[in-house]
Amino acid sequence: MLGGGRGSSQIGSIMPVPCSSCDKKPAVLRRPKTGHSLCKECFFWAFEEEVHQTIISAELFQKGETVGIGASGGKDSTVLAHVLKVLNERYNYGLNLMLLSVDEGISGYRDDSLETVKRNQQQYDLPLKIVSYEELYGWTMDQIVKKVGLKNNCTFCGVFRRQALDRGAMMLNVDKVCTGHNADDVAETVLMNFLRGDIARLRRCTSIITGSEGAIPRCKPLKYAYEKEIVLYAYFKKLDYFSTECVYSPNAYRGYARAFLKDLESIRTSAIMDVIHSGENLSVKEDVKMPTQGTCTRCGYISSQQLCKACALLEGLNRGLPKLGIGKQYKLHNRLLKKDPLTEEQQKKLGAVTF
Ligand code: SF4
Ligand code: ZN
């Protein structure tokens, strides 16, 4: 199946030209990244080799490492699991691969996509660990949305997912976690951080490996793979993936950045790569204040504040003040930790949203 119909224009129904790589078989697609007309096998080879080049040039893995693949059942992580398994065998990386999934507790979405991950586990014969928000935090996203509404839900979900992946990785004792972030995702993030003036994140967001400050390193082997090519790869390989959007989506800001990039890409194919390169080569002034990392006094997770973001959000949820951990309200935490009473107005500001 083709997710959202994307990529269908690259598949030639009647394309009598021969593959520009092997010159033997007929081409079945035009590569979005290079414009080359290729047969299926040459496209698979080119795609896999590019991921291999990304892995070796950034020295993402060491022989013998245990690597957790963040698996959501979506096209990106399914392609990532498939390609890593292929390359691990083809080039003898010597990696011990595992699937690691996060169950946010979103009915009608994650329950179905996790079924896909479970099938992938059988298909790829890899161990699978699922960590859930409910077991880690005592809250499912369905319950959180009931409290916070549909405006800040992705803030909770993003913070909790980040920690959940790390916690799952620790339980599995992996050396690294890799995620299916693709070139389009990275370009979107560059654009969003630029538009928000978030210099600290702008500096970090193009890194192919992150989390060196005490956390388990994360890497993005598909960083230079175009989303359109991932869809084509999954389609022609007939990979089993889940293509429905989260019922609590969309994250509006990212949606606009995505639409803008897609428009740019339609008139200039290299737009995605150009934005990534711009992000990689931006130099940030030395005097930009970067947060200093410590650890959360409650759960021990890395944090630049007394409480990590997840504990701050949880504190708000458990106190019935769901906005406590969001944005500037975060500052009110220290008052609460010191047991300073909040004014009635502050209580009201942090209370449950009404829909
Ligand atoms: Fe979570 Fe938001 Fe993504 Fe849904 S769209 S999975 S709520 S971050
Ligand atoms: Zn914490």
mmCIF file of C-alpha atoms and ligand atoms in Angstrom:
data_model
loop_
_atom_site.group_PDB
_atom_site.id
_atom_site.type_symbol
_atom_site.label_atom_id
_atom_site.label_comp_id
_atom_site.label_asym_id
_atom_site.label_seq_id
_atom_site.Cartn_x
_atom_site.Cartn_y
_atom_site.Cartn_z
ATOM 1 C CA MET A 1 0.000 0.000 0.000
ATOM 2 C CA LEU A 2 1.136 3.551 -0.594
ATOM 3 C CA GLY A 3 0.845 5.840 2.430
ATOM 4 C CA GLY A 4 -1.450 8.738 1.540
ATOM 5 C CA GLY A 5 -0.817 8.186 -2.151
ATOM 6 C CA ARG A 6 2.591 9.800 -1.815
ATOM 7 C CA GLY A 7 5.146 8.592 -4.288
ATOM 8 C CA SER A 8 2.602 7.211 -6.732
ATOM 9 C CA SER A 9 3.694 9.727 -9.380
ATOM 10 C CA GLN A 10 7.167 8.163 -9.309
ATOM 11 C CA ILE A 11 5.867 4.764 -10.391
ATOM 12 C CA GLY A 12 5.769 4.399 -14.128
ATOM 13 C CA SER A 13 2.796 2.414 -15.353
ATOM 14 C CA ILE A 14 4.022 2.302 -18.944
ATOM 15 C CA MET A 15 7.679 3.214 -18.956
ATOM 16 C CA PRO A 16 9.461 1.561 -21.856
ATOM 17 C CA VAL A 17 12.883 2.948 -20.921
ATOM 18 C CA PRO A 18 15.550 0.535 -19.699
ATOM 19 C CA CYS A 19 16.985 0.861 -16.196
ATOM 20 C CA SER A 20 19.713 3.499 -16.305
ATOM 21 C CA SER A 21 21.835 1.456 -13.928
ATOM 22 C CA CYS A 22 21.809 -2.139 -15.260
ATOM 23 C CA ASP A 23 20.538 -1.269 -18.766
ATOM 24 C CA LYS A 24 18.837 -4.682 -18.851
ATOM 25 C CA LYS A 25 15.524 -4.652 -17.087
ATOM 26 C CA PRO A 26 12.840 -2.061 -17.774
ATOM 27 C CA ALA A 27 12.746 0.867 -15.366
ATOM 28 C CA VAL A 28 9.715 0.831 -13.061
ATOM 29 C CA LEU A 29 10.255 4.111 -11.254
ATOM 30 C CA ARG A 30 12.023 7.428 -11.387
ATOM 31 C CA ARG A 31 14.042 8.097 -8.248
ATOM 32 C CA PRO A 32 12.761 11.221 -6.511
ATOM 33 C CA LYS A 33 16.245 11.942 -5.177
ATOM 34 C CA THR A 34 18.251 11.712 -8.382
ATOM 35 C CA GLY A 35 15.753 11.535 -11.241
ATOM 36 C CA HIS A 36 17.282 8.226 -12.440
ATOM 37 C CA SER A 37 14.955 5.686 -14.048
ATOM 38 C CA LEU A 38 15.596 2.362 -12.347
ATOM 39 C CA CYS A 39 14.353 -1.200 -12.219
ATOM 40 C CA LYS A 40 13.214 -2.533 -8.870
ATOM 41 C CA GLU A 41 16.421 -4.370 -8.017
ATOM 42 C CA CYS A 42 18.690 -1.422 -8.889
ATOM 43 C CA PHE A 43 16.507 0.909 -6.813
ATOM 44 C CA PHE A 44 16.655 -1.450 -3.814
ATOM 45 C CA TRP A 45 20.411 -1.670 -4.189
ATOM 46 C CA ALA A 46 20.880 2.120 -4.521
ATOM 47 C CA PHE A 47 18.625 2.839 -1.538
ATOM 48 C CA GLU A 48 20.292 0.258 0.703
ATOM 49 C CA GLU A 49 23.799 1.315 -0.345
ATOM 50 C CA GLU A 50 23.059 4.938 0.520
ATOM 51 C CA VAL A 51 21.917 3.933 3.989
ATOM 52 C CA HIS A 52 25.082 1.818 4.299
ATOM 53 C CA GLN A 53 27.200 4.837 3.287
ATOM 54 C CA THR A 54 25.416 6.983 5.886
ATOM 55 C CA ILE A 55 26.118 4.337 8.538
ATOM 56 C CA ILE A 56 29.794 3.891 7.764
ATOM 57 C CA SER A 57 30.675 7.520 7.090
ATOM 58 C CA ALA A 58 29.140 8.625 10.408
ATOM 59 C CA GLU A 59 30.476 5.491 12.167
ATOM 60 C CA LEU A 60 27.056 4.896 13.676
ATOM 61 C CA PHE A 61 27.761 1.403 15.008
ATOM 62 C CA GLN A 62 30.602 -0.695 16.374
ATOM 63 C CA LYS A 63 30.859 -4.412 15.787
ATOM 64 C CA GLY A 64 29.138 -6.447 18.491
ATOM 65 C CA GLU A 65 26.799 -3.685 19.635
ATOM 66 C CA THR A 66 23.186 -4.305 20.615
ATOM 67 C CA VAL A 67 20.964 -1.877 18.752
ATOM 68 C CA GLY A 68 17.323 -1.156 19.580
ATOM 69 C CA ILE A 69 15.253 -0.093 16.593
ATOM 70 C CA GLY A 70 12.460 2.264 17.610
ATOM 71 C CA ALA A 71 9.554 0.507 15.881
ATOM 72 C CA SER A 72 6.145 2.114 15.501
ATOM 73 C CA GLY A 73 4.777 -0.087 12.736
ATOM 74 C CA GLY A 74 4.869 2.923 10.364
ATOM 75 C CA LYS A 75 6.679 2.984 7.031
ATOM 76 C CA ASP A 76 9.890 4.639 8.276
ATOM 77 C CA SER A 77 10.653 2.297 11.139
ATOM 78 C CA THR A 78 9.527 -0.751 9.161
ATOM 79 C CA VAL A 79 11.882 0.171 6.298
ATOM 80 C CA LEU A 80 14.625 0.904 8.845
ATOM 81 C CA ALA A 81 14.245 -2.517 10.497
ATOM 82 C CA HIS A 82 14.227 -4.242 7.108
ATOM 83 C CA VAL A 83 17.247 -2.372 5.719
ATOM 84 C CA LEU A 84 19.282 -2.748 8.920
ATOM 85 C CA LYS A 85 18.662 -6.471 8.900
ATOM 86 C CA VAL A 86 19.715 -6.686 5.227
ATOM 87 C CA LEU A 87 22.853 -4.578 5.740
ATOM 88 C CA ASN A 88 23.798 -6.317 8.992
ATOM 89 C CA GLU A 89 23.937 -9.581 7.048
ATOM 90 C CA ARG A 90 25.357 -8.183 3.787
ATOM 91 C CA TYR A 91 28.218 -6.273 5.413
ATOM 92 C CA ASN A 92 28.629 -8.342 8.524
ATOM 93 C CA TYR A 93 28.124 -5.400 10.906
ATOM 94 C CA GLY A 94 27.927 -7.907 13.751
ATOM 95 C CA LEU A 95 24.988 -6.091 15.352
ATOM 96 C CA ASN A 96 22.481 -7.654 17.685
ATOM 97 C CA LEU A 97 19.237 -6.014 16.491
ATOM 98 C CA MET A 98 16.066 -5.660 18.554
ATOM 99 C CA LEU A 99 12.737 -3.933 18.116
ATOM 100 C CA LEU A 100 11.638 -1.451 20.741
ATOM 101 C CA SER A 101 8.116 -0.039 20.721
ATOM 102 C CA VAL A 102 6.290 2.505 22.789
ATOM 103 C CA ASP A 103 2.598 2.053 23.510
ATOM 104 C CA GLU A 104 1.195 5.513 24.159
ATOM 105 C CA GLY A 105 -2.242 4.098 24.905
ATOM 106 C CA ILE A 106 -4.102 5.599 21.940
ATOM 107 C CA SER A 107 -7.019 3.403 20.993
ATOM 108 C CA GLY A 108 -7.797 3.112 17.327
ATOM 109 C CA TYR A 109 -4.208 3.965 16.450
ATOM 110 C CA ARG A 110 -1.391 2.521 18.510
ATOM 111 C CA ASP A 111 -3.179 -0.701 19.338
ATOM 112 C CA ASP A 112 -3.484 -1.393 15.595
ATOM 113 C CA SER A 113 0.024 -0.269 14.716
ATOM 114 C CA LEU A 114 1.478 -2.468 17.474
ATOM 115 C CA GLU A 115 -0.187 -5.428 15.830
ATOM 116 C CA THR A 116 1.895 -4.551 12.745
ATOM 117 C CA VAL A 117 5.054 -4.414 14.870
ATOM 118 C CA LYS A 118 4.237 -7.845 16.282
ATOM 119 C CA ARG A 119 3.924 -9.208 12.739
ATOM 120 C CA ASN A 120 7.228 -7.505 11.829
ATOM 121 C CA GLN A 121 8.827 -9.227 14.788
ATOM 122 C CA GLN A 122 7.841 -12.576 13.273
ATOM 123 C CA GLN A 123 8.766 -11.544 9.726
ATOM 124 C CA TYR A 124 12.229 -10.249 10.703
ATOM 125 C CA ASP A 125 12.757 -12.705 13.527
ATOM 126 C CA LEU A 126 13.903 -10.012 15.965
ATOM 127 C CA PRO A 127 13.204 -9.743 19.702
ATOM 128 C CA LEU A 128 10.583 -7.117 20.617
ATOM 129 C CA LYS A 129 10.083 -5.066 23.767
ATOM 130 C CA ILE A 130 7.020 -2.872 24.223
ATOM 131 C CA VAL A 131 6.994 -0.210 26.951
ATOM 132 C CA SER A 132 3.750 1.566 27.720
ATOM 133 C CA TYR A 133 2.929 5.010 29.089
ATOM 134 C CA GLU A 134 0.456 3.334 31.386
ATOM 135 C CA GLU A 135 3.075 1.132 33.008
ATOM 136 C CA LEU A 136 5.749 3.876 33.124
ATOM 137 C CA TYR A 137 3.676 6.916 34.034
ATOM 138 C CA GLY A 138 0.307 5.599 35.168
ATOM 139 C CA TRP A 139 -1.448 7.498 32.371
ATOM 140 C CA THR A 140 -2.429 6.559 28.816
ATOM 141 C CA MET A 141 -2.599 9.228 26.104
ATOM 142 C CA ASP A 142 -6.358 8.623 25.911
ATOM 143 C CA GLN A 143 -6.622 9.616 29.592
ATOM 144 C CA ILE A 144 -4.237 12.546 29.169
ATOM 145 C CA VAL A 145 -6.215 13.950 26.237
ATOM 146 C CA LYS A 146 -9.328 13.838 28.420
ATOM 147 C CA LYS A 147 -7.529 16.168 30.856
ATOM 148 C CA VAL A 148 -5.482 18.421 28.568
ATOM 149 C CA GLY A 149 -7.578 18.508 25.394
ATOM 150 C CA LEU A 150 -6.201 18.480 21.892
ATOM 151 C CA LYS A 151 -3.924 21.473 22.131
ATOM 152 C CA ASN A 152 -1.003 20.320 24.245
ATOM 153 C CA ASN A 153 -1.389 16.571 23.824
ATOM 154 C CA CYS A 154 1.664 16.234 21.580
ATOM 155 C CA THR A 155 3.833 18.041 24.159
ATOM 156 C CA PHE A 156 2.997 15.358 26.727
ATOM 157 C CA CYS A 157 3.300 12.590 24.188
ATOM 158 C CA GLY A 158 6.653 13.769 22.790
ATOM 159 C CA VAL A 159 8.274 14.179 26.216
ATOM 160 C CA PHE A 160 6.935 10.861 27.470
ATOM 161 C CA ARG A 161 7.961 9.006 24.314
ATOM 162 C CA ARG A 162 11.504 10.263 24.509
ATOM 163 C CA GLN A 163 11.916 8.966 28.044
ATOM 164 C CA ALA A 164 9.953 5.786 27.355
ATOM 165 C CA LEU A 165 12.331 4.870 24.524
ATOM 166 C CA ASP A 166 15.303 5.488 26.802
ATOM 167 C CA ARG A 167 13.772 3.461 29.606
ATOM 168 C CA GLY A 168 12.927 0.612 27.235
ATOM 169 C CA ALA A 169 16.471 0.785 25.874
ATOM 170 C CA MET A 170 17.868 0.511 29.393
ATOM 171 C CA MET A 171 15.631 -2.502 30.126
ATOM 172 C CA LEU A 172 16.915 -4.167 26.964
ATOM 173 C CA ASN A 173 20.461 -3.149 27.817
ATOM 174 C CA VAL A 174 21.097 -1.826 24.318
ATOM 175 C CA ASP A 175 24.142 0.225 23.353
ATOM 176 C CA LYS A 176 22.261 2.424 20.910
ATOM 177 C CA VAL A 177 18.776 3.236 19.777
ATOM 178 C CA CYS A 178 18.073 4.074 16.179
ATOM 179 C CA THR A 179 14.950 5.771 14.937
ATOM 180 C CA GLY A 180 13.318 5.998 11.522
ATOM 181 C CA HIS A 181 13.621 9.784 11.155
ATOM 182 C CA ASN A 182 14.037 10.522 7.467
ATOM 183 C CA ALA A 183 15.398 13.490 5.496
ATOM 184 C CA ASP A 184 11.968 15.143 5.324
ATOM 185 C CA ASP A 185 11.586 14.908 9.126
ATOM 186 C CA VAL A 186 15.023 16.430 9.690
ATOM 187 C CA ALA A 187 14.386 19.254 7.185
ATOM 188 C CA GLU A 188 11.031 19.991 8.850
ATOM 189 C CA THR A 189 12.674 20.154 12.244
ATOM 190 C CA VAL A 190 15.394 22.505 10.966
ATOM 191 C CA LEU A 191 12.711 24.764 9.539
ATOM 192 C CA MET A 192 10.591 24.684 12.695
ATOM 193 C CA ASN A 193 13.509 25.470 14.981
ATOM 194 C CA PHE A 194 14.595 28.268 12.658
ATOM 195 C CA LEU A 195 11.092 29.746 12.577
ATOM 196 C CA ARG A 196 10.828 29.546 16.363
ATOM 197 C CA GLY A 197 14.316 30.965 16.881
ATOM 198 C CA ASP A 198 15.187 27.916 18.959
ATOM 199 C CA ILE A 199 18.940 28.128 18.464
ATOM 200 C CA ALA A 200 19.869 25.425 20.964
ATOM 201 C CA ARG A 201 17.673 22.898 19.162
ATOM 202 C CA LEU A 202 18.677 24.213 15.740
ATOM 203 C CA ARG A 203 22.255 23.375 16.610
ATOM 204 C CA ARG A 204 21.422 19.848 17.716
ATOM 205 C CA CYS A 205 18.628 18.807 15.375
ATOM 206 C CA THR A 206 20.736 17.876 12.363
ATOM 207 C CA SER A 207 23.115 15.653 14.361
ATOM 208 C CA ILE A 208 22.977 12.097 13.161
ATOM 209 C CA ILE A 209 23.857 10.886 16.673
ATOM 210 C CA THR A 210 22.393 12.565 19.760
ATOM 211 C CA GLY A 211 22.160 11.901 23.466
ATOM 212 C CA SER A 212 25.837 11.660 24.283
ATOM 213 C CA GLU A 213 25.333 13.526 27.598
ATOM 214 C CA GLY A 214 24.700 10.472 29.727
ATOM 215 C CA ALA A 215 21.728 9.113 27.780
ATOM 216 C CA ILE A 216 21.815 6.107 25.482
ATOM 217 C CA PRO A 217 22.955 7.431 22.067
ATOM 218 C CA ARG A 218 20.280 7.772 19.411
ATOM 219 C CA CYS A 219 20.990 7.688 15.718
ATOM 220 C CA LYS A 220 19.133 8.225 12.476
ATOM 221 C CA PRO A 221 20.393 5.903 9.719
ATOM 222 C CA LEU A 222 17.657 7.197 7.343
ATOM 223 C CA LYS A 223 18.663 10.832 7.848
ATOM 224 C CA TYR A 224 19.401 11.295 4.139
ATOM 225 C CA ALA A 225 16.604 9.069 2.812
ATOM 226 C CA TYR A 226 13.715 10.917 1.187
ATOM 227 C CA GLU A 227 10.271 10.062 2.468
ATOM 228 C CA LYS A 228 9.092 9.452 -1.097
ATOM 229 C CA GLU A 229 11.817 6.852 -1.579
ATOM 230 C CA ILE A 230 10.989 5.172 1.724
ATOM 231 C CA VAL A 231 7.386 4.841 0.520
ATOM 232 C CA LEU A 232 8.586 3.407 -2.818
ATOM 233 C CA TYR A 233 10.936 0.985 -1.086
ATOM 234 C CA ALA A 234 8.185 -0.244 1.256
ATOM 235 C CA TYR A 235 5.762 -0.499 -1.660
ATOM 236 C CA PHE A 236 7.995 -2.492 -4.002
ATOM 237 C CA LYS A 237 9.317 -4.695 -1.187
ATOM 238 C CA LYS A 238 5.696 -5.268 -0.122
ATOM 239 C CA LEU A 239 6.606 -4.513 3.484
ATOM 240 C CA ASP A 240 3.896 -4.854 6.075
ATOM 241 C CA TYR A 241 3.358 -1.422 7.619
ATOM 242 C CA PHE A 242 0.630 0.673 9.169
ATOM 243 C CA SER A 243 -0.213 3.964 7.509
ATOM 244 C CA THR A 244 -2.945 5.590 9.569
ATOM 245 C CA GLU A 245 -2.315 8.925 11.289
ATOM 246 C CA CYS A 246 -2.668 9.305 15.037
ATOM 247 C CA VAL A 247 -6.247 10.156 16.016
ATOM 248 C CA TYR A 248 -4.925 13.104 18.083
ATOM 249 C CA SER A 249 -2.856 14.528 15.249
ATOM 250 C CA PRO A 250 -2.061 16.873 13.642
ATOM 251 C CA ASN A 251 0.626 18.885 15.240
ATOM 252 C CA ALA A 252 -0.370 22.022 13.368
ATOM 253 C CA TYR A 253 2.998 23.781 13.334
ATOM 254 C CA ARG A 254 4.841 20.772 11.968
ATOM 255 C CA GLY A 255 2.022 20.306 9.475
ATOM 256 C CA TYR A 256 2.624 23.786 8.024
ATOM 257 C CA ALA A 257 6.390 23.250 7.888
ATOM 258 C CA ARG A 258 5.753 19.934 6.114
ATOM 259 C CA ALA A 259 3.361 21.449 3.572
ATOM 260 C CA PHE A 260 5.807 24.286 2.883
ATOM 261 C CA LEU A 261 8.662 21.836 2.278
ATOM 262 C CA LYS A 262 6.512 19.671 -0.004
ATOM 263 C CA ASP A 263 5.694 22.789 -2.065
ATOM 264 C CA LEU A 264 9.379 23.652 -2.298
ATOM 265 C CA GLU A 265 10.250 20.071 -3.217
ATOM 266 C CA SER A 266 7.738 20.073 -6.056
ATOM 267 C CA ILE A 267 9.613 22.877 -7.795
ATOM 268 C CA ARG A 268 13.099 21.938 -6.663
ATOM 269 C CA THR A 269 13.807 18.296 -5.805
ATOM 270 C CA SER A 270 16.890 19.090 -3.781
ATOM 271 C CA ALA A 271 14.987 21.424 -1.394
ATOM 272 C CA ILE A 272 14.917 18.838 1.419
ATOM 273 C CA MET A 273 18.621 18.125 1.231
ATOM 274 C CA ASP A 274 19.375 21.845 0.860
ATOM 275 C CA VAL A 275 17.556 22.647 4.109
ATOM 276 C CA ILE A 276 19.412 19.849 5.930
ATOM 277 C CA HIS A 277 22.760 21.102 4.636
ATOM 278 C CA SER A 278 21.880 24.648 5.667
ATOM 279 C CA GLY A 279 21.042 23.380 9.162
ATOM 280 C CA GLU A 280 24.277 21.384 9.329
ATOM 281 C CA ASN A 281 26.400 24.318 8.308
ATOM 282 C CA LEU A 282 24.814 27.073 10.362
ATOM 283 C CA SER A 283 27.275 28.300 12.893
ATOM 284 C CA VAL A 284 25.787 29.307 16.208
ATOM 285 C CA LYS A 285 27.377 32.190 18.085
ATOM 286 C CA GLU A 286 29.448 31.044 21.016
ATOM 287 C CA ASP A 287 27.536 33.209 23.473
ATOM 288 C CA VAL A 288 24.203 31.476 22.812
ATOM 289 C CA LYS A 289 23.180 30.106 26.189
ATOM 290 C CA MET A 290 22.946 26.324 26.094
ATOM 291 C CA PRO A 291 21.172 24.524 28.938
ATOM 292 C CA THR A 292 23.442 22.764 31.406
ATOM 293 C CA GLN A 293 22.553 19.137 31.964
ATOM 294 C CA GLY A 294 22.018 17.650 35.389
ATOM 295 C CA THR A 295 19.698 14.924 36.577
ATOM 296 C CA CYS A 296 16.081 14.979 37.677
ATOM 297 C CA THR A 297 15.808 14.918 41.468
ATOM 298 C CA ARG A 298 12.812 12.611 41.232
ATOM 299 C CA CYS A 299 13.556 9.993 38.581
ATOM 300 C CA GLY A 300 17.255 10.470 37.812
ATOM 301 C CA TYR A 301 16.699 11.137 34.096
ATOM 302 C CA ILE A 302 18.938 13.792 32.485
ATOM 303 C CA SER A 303 17.491 17.238 32.985
ATOM 304 C CA SER A 304 18.548 20.876 33.004
ATOM 305 C CA GLN A 305 15.922 21.635 35.676
ATOM 306 C CA GLN A 306 15.275 20.263 39.143
ATOM 307 C CA LEU A 307 12.538 18.057 37.691
ATOM 308 C CA CYS A 308 12.814 16.571 34.207
ATOM 309 C CA LYS A 309 10.145 17.556 31.744
ATOM 310 C CA ALA A 310 8.283 14.244 32.102
ATOM 311 C CA CYS A 311 8.176 14.488 35.908
ATOM 312 C CA ALA A 312 7.017 18.108 35.622
ATOM 313 C CA LEU A 313 4.191 17.093 33.271
ATOM 314 C CA LEU A 314 3.275 14.139 35.486
ATOM 315 C CA GLU A 315 3.234 16.333 38.566
ATOM 316 C CA GLY A 316 0.692 18.560 36.830
ATOM 317 C CA LEU A 317 -1.453 15.619 35.712
ATOM 318 C CA ASN A 318 -1.441 13.993 39.141
ATOM 319 C CA ARG A 319 -2.292 17.261 40.907
ATOM 320 C CA GLY A 320 -5.168 17.954 38.549
ATOM 321 C CA LEU A 321 -3.214 20.962 37.172
ATOM 322 C CA PRO A 322 -2.387 19.591 33.699
ATOM 323 C CA LYS A 323 -0.813 22.770 32.346
ATOM 324 C CA LEU A 324 1.764 22.898 35.105
ATOM 325 C CA GLY A 325 4.571 21.401 33.059
ATOM 326 C CA ILE A 326 3.882 23.356 29.897
ATOM 327 C CA GLY A 327 5.780 26.414 28.693
ATOM 328 C CA LYS A 328 6.265 29.231 31.172
ATOM 329 C CA GLN A 329 4.054 27.583 33.784
ATOM 330 C CA TYR A 330 7.019 25.301 34.338
ATOM 331 C CA LYS A 331 8.482 28.046 36.545
ATOM 332 C CA LEU A 332 5.644 27.621 39.017
ATOM 333 C CA HIS A 333 7.088 24.233 39.798
ATOM 334 C CA ASN A 334 9.779 25.507 42.036
ATOM 335 C CA ARG A 335 7.093 27.224 44.108
ATOM 336 C CA LEU A 336 5.173 23.997 44.379
ATOM 337 C CA LEU A 337 8.293 22.032 45.245
ATOM 338 C CA LYS A 338 9.020 24.541 47.995
ATOM 339 C CA LYS A 339 5.385 24.088 49.049
ATOM 340 C CA ASP A 340 4.624 27.788 48.386
ATOM 341 C CA PRO A 341 0.870 28.003 47.920
ATOM 342 C CA LEU A 342 -0.375 29.110 44.497
ATOM 343 C CA THR A 343 -2.807 31.985 44.150
ATOM 344 C CA GLU A 344 -6.320 31.180 43.071
ATOM 345 C CA GLU A 345 -5.643 32.753 39.672
ATOM 346 C CA GLN A 346 -2.548 30.601 39.158
ATOM 347 C CA GLN A 347 -4.537 27.487 40.101
ATOM 348 C CA LYS A 348 -7.162 28.434 37.546
ATOM 349 C CA LYS A 349 -4.564 28.991 34.819
ATOM 350 C CA LEU A 350 -3.176 25.521 35.351
ATOM 351 C CA GLY A 351 -6.483 23.725 35.612
ATOM 352 C CA ALA A 352 -8.087 21.285 33.236
ATOM 353 C CA VAL A 353 -9.094 22.684 29.913
ATOM 354 C CA THR A 354 -12.702 22.780 28.946
ATOM 355 C CA PHE A 355 -13.630 21.647 25.469
HETATM 356 FE FE1 SF4 B 1 1.480 11.481 20.245
HETATM 357 FE FE2 SF4 B 1 0.745 13.736 19.020
HETATM 358 FE FE3 SF4 B 1 2.120 11.873 17.682
HETATM 359 FE FE4 SF4 B 1 -0.407 11.403 18.396
HETATM 360 S S1 SF4 B 1 0.303 13.008 16.949
HETATM 361 S S2 SF4 B 1 1.321 9.978 18.608
HETATM 362 S S3 SF4 B 1 -0.542 12.469 20.367
HETATM 363 S S4 SF4 B 1 2.861 13.100 19.430
HETATM 364 ZN ZN ZN B 2 12.192 12.937 36.137
#
